[in-house]
XYZ file of C-alpha atoms in Angstrom:
163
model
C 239.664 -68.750 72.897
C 236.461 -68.712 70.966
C 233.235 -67.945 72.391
C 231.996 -71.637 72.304
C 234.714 -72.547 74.639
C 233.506 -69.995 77.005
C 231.624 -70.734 79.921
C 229.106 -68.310 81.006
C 227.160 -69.953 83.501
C 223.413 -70.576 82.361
C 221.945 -67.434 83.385
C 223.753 -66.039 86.169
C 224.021 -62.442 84.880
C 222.282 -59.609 87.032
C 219.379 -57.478 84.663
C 219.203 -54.546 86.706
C 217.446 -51.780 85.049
C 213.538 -50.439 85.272
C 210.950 -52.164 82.615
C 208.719 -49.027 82.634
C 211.469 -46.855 81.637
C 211.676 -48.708 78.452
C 207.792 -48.178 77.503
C 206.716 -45.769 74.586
C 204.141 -43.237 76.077
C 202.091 -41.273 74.262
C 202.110 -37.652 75.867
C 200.111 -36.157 73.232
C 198.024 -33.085 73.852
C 194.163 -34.170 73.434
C 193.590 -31.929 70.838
C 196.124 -33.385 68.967
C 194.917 -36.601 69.320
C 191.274 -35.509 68.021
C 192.919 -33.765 65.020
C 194.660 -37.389 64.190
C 192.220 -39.396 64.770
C 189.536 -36.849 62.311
C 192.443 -36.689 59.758
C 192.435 -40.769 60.018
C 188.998 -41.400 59.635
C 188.057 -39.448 56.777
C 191.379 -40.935 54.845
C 189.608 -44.536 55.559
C 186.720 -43.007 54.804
C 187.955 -41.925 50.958
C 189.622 -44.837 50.387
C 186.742 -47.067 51.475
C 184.838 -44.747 48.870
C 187.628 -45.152 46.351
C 187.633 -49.303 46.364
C 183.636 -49.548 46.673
C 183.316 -47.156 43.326
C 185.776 -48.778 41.600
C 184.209 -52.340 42.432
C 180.726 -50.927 41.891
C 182.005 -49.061 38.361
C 183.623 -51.721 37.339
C 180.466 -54.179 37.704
C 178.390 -51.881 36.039
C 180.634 -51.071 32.985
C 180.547 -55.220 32.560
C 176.539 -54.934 32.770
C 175.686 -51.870 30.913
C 174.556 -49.967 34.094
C 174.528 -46.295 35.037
C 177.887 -45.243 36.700
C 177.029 -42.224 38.735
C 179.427 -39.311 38.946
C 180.705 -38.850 42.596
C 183.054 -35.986 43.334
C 185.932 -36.784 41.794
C 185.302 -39.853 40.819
C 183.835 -40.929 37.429
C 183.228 -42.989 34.538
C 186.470 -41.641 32.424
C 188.654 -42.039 35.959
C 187.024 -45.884 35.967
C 188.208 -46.397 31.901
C 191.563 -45.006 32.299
C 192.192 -47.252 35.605
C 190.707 -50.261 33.424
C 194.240 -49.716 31.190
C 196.647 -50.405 34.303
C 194.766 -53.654 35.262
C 197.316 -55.641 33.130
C 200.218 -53.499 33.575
C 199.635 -54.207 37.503
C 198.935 -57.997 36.852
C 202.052 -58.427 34.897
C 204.693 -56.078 37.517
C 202.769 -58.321 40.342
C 203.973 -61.581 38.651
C 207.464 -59.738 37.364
C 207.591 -59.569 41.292
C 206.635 -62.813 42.188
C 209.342 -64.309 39.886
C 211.746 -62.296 40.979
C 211.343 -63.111 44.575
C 211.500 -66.422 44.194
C 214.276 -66.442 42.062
C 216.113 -64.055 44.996
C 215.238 -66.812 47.684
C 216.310 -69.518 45.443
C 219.647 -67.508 44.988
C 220.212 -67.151 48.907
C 219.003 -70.729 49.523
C 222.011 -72.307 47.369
C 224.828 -69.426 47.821
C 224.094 -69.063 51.936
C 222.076 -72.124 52.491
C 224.693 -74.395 53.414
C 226.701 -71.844 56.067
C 225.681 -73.178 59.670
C 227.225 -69.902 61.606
C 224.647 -70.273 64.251
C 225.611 -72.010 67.362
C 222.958 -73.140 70.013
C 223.445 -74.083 72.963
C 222.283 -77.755 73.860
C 218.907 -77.997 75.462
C 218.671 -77.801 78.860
C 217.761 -80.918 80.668
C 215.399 -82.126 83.706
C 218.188 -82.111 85.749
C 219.605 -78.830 85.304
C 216.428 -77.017 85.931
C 215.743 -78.968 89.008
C 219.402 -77.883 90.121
C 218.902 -74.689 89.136
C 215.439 -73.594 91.177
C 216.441 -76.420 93.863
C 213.393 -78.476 93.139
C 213.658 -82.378 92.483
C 213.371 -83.715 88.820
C 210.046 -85.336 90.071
C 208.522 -82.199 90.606
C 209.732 -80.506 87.351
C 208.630 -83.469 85.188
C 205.060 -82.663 87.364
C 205.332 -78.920 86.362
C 205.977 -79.119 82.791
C 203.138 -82.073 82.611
C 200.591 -80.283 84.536
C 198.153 -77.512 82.520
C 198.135 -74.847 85.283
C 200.981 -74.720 87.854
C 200.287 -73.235 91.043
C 203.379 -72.303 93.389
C 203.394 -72.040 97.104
C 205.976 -69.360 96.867
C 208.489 -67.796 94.540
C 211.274 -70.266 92.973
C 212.946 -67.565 90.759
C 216.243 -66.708 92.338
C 217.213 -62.697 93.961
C 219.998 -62.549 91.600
C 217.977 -63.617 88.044
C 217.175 -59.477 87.994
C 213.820 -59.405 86.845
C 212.689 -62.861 89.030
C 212.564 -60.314 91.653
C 209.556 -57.879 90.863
């Protein structure tokens, strides 16, 4: 029996198990946190520096301006970056090709496999039957911007439909 001839019942399986339990906390000592949070600002803070001097130096190698010396950076650190511009240019588009090239390559070996198997929509009907409401008021629901219920149409045994 394969799994499409199955029947599992539309959603009759019981999810019993505590959402908060699944939640990533952080339970970091403050200290910690002020240490990471320093060490992350002032690596924005150089790379910020980095991209603005390399902008500025390059605009005012192009004009014949005065490139200041900051820290580390400089006008011999701008001309030997000026040298990778077209070896970066070139391994971007190397890239590019190749990418496409590896989609066009999946798109006509895998392309025509269909090994995904939906299940047909569900229909007026079946929700209606399902929250014991009448296809009249589900059309209303799905029409209507803001839905406001009188009281809880989830089933008990839908798990979560409970909380």
């Amino acid at each position: 029996m394969s799994v499409s001839d199955m029947d599992n019942e539309s959603l009759p399986q019981k999810v019993d198990y505590d959402l908060d339990s699944h939640l990533i906390l952080g339970r970091q000592k403050k200290w910690k946190k002020i240490i990471e949070w320093i060490i992350t600002i002032i690596g924005w803070l150089v790379m910020l520096m980095y991209v603005s001097y390399v902008i500025y130096g390059n605009i005012a190698l192009r004009n014949g301006w005065e490139v200041p010396n900051v820290g580390v950076f400089s006008r011999e650190m701008l001309l030997e970056v000026d040298k990778y511009y077209i070896i970066l240019f070139v391994l971007l588009l190397l890239s590019l090709i190749g990418f496409m090239l590896w989609k066009k390559y999946n798109r006509d070996r895998f392309g025509s496999y269909r090994r995904r198997e939906f299940r047909p929509d569900v229909g007026t009907a079946e929700i209606a039957e399902k929250f014991g409401l009448s296809e009249e008021q589900v059309k209303q629901m799905q029409s209507d911007r803001i839905t406001v219920l009188e009281h809880n149409i989830i089933p008990e045994e839908l798990g979560m439909g409970k909380k």
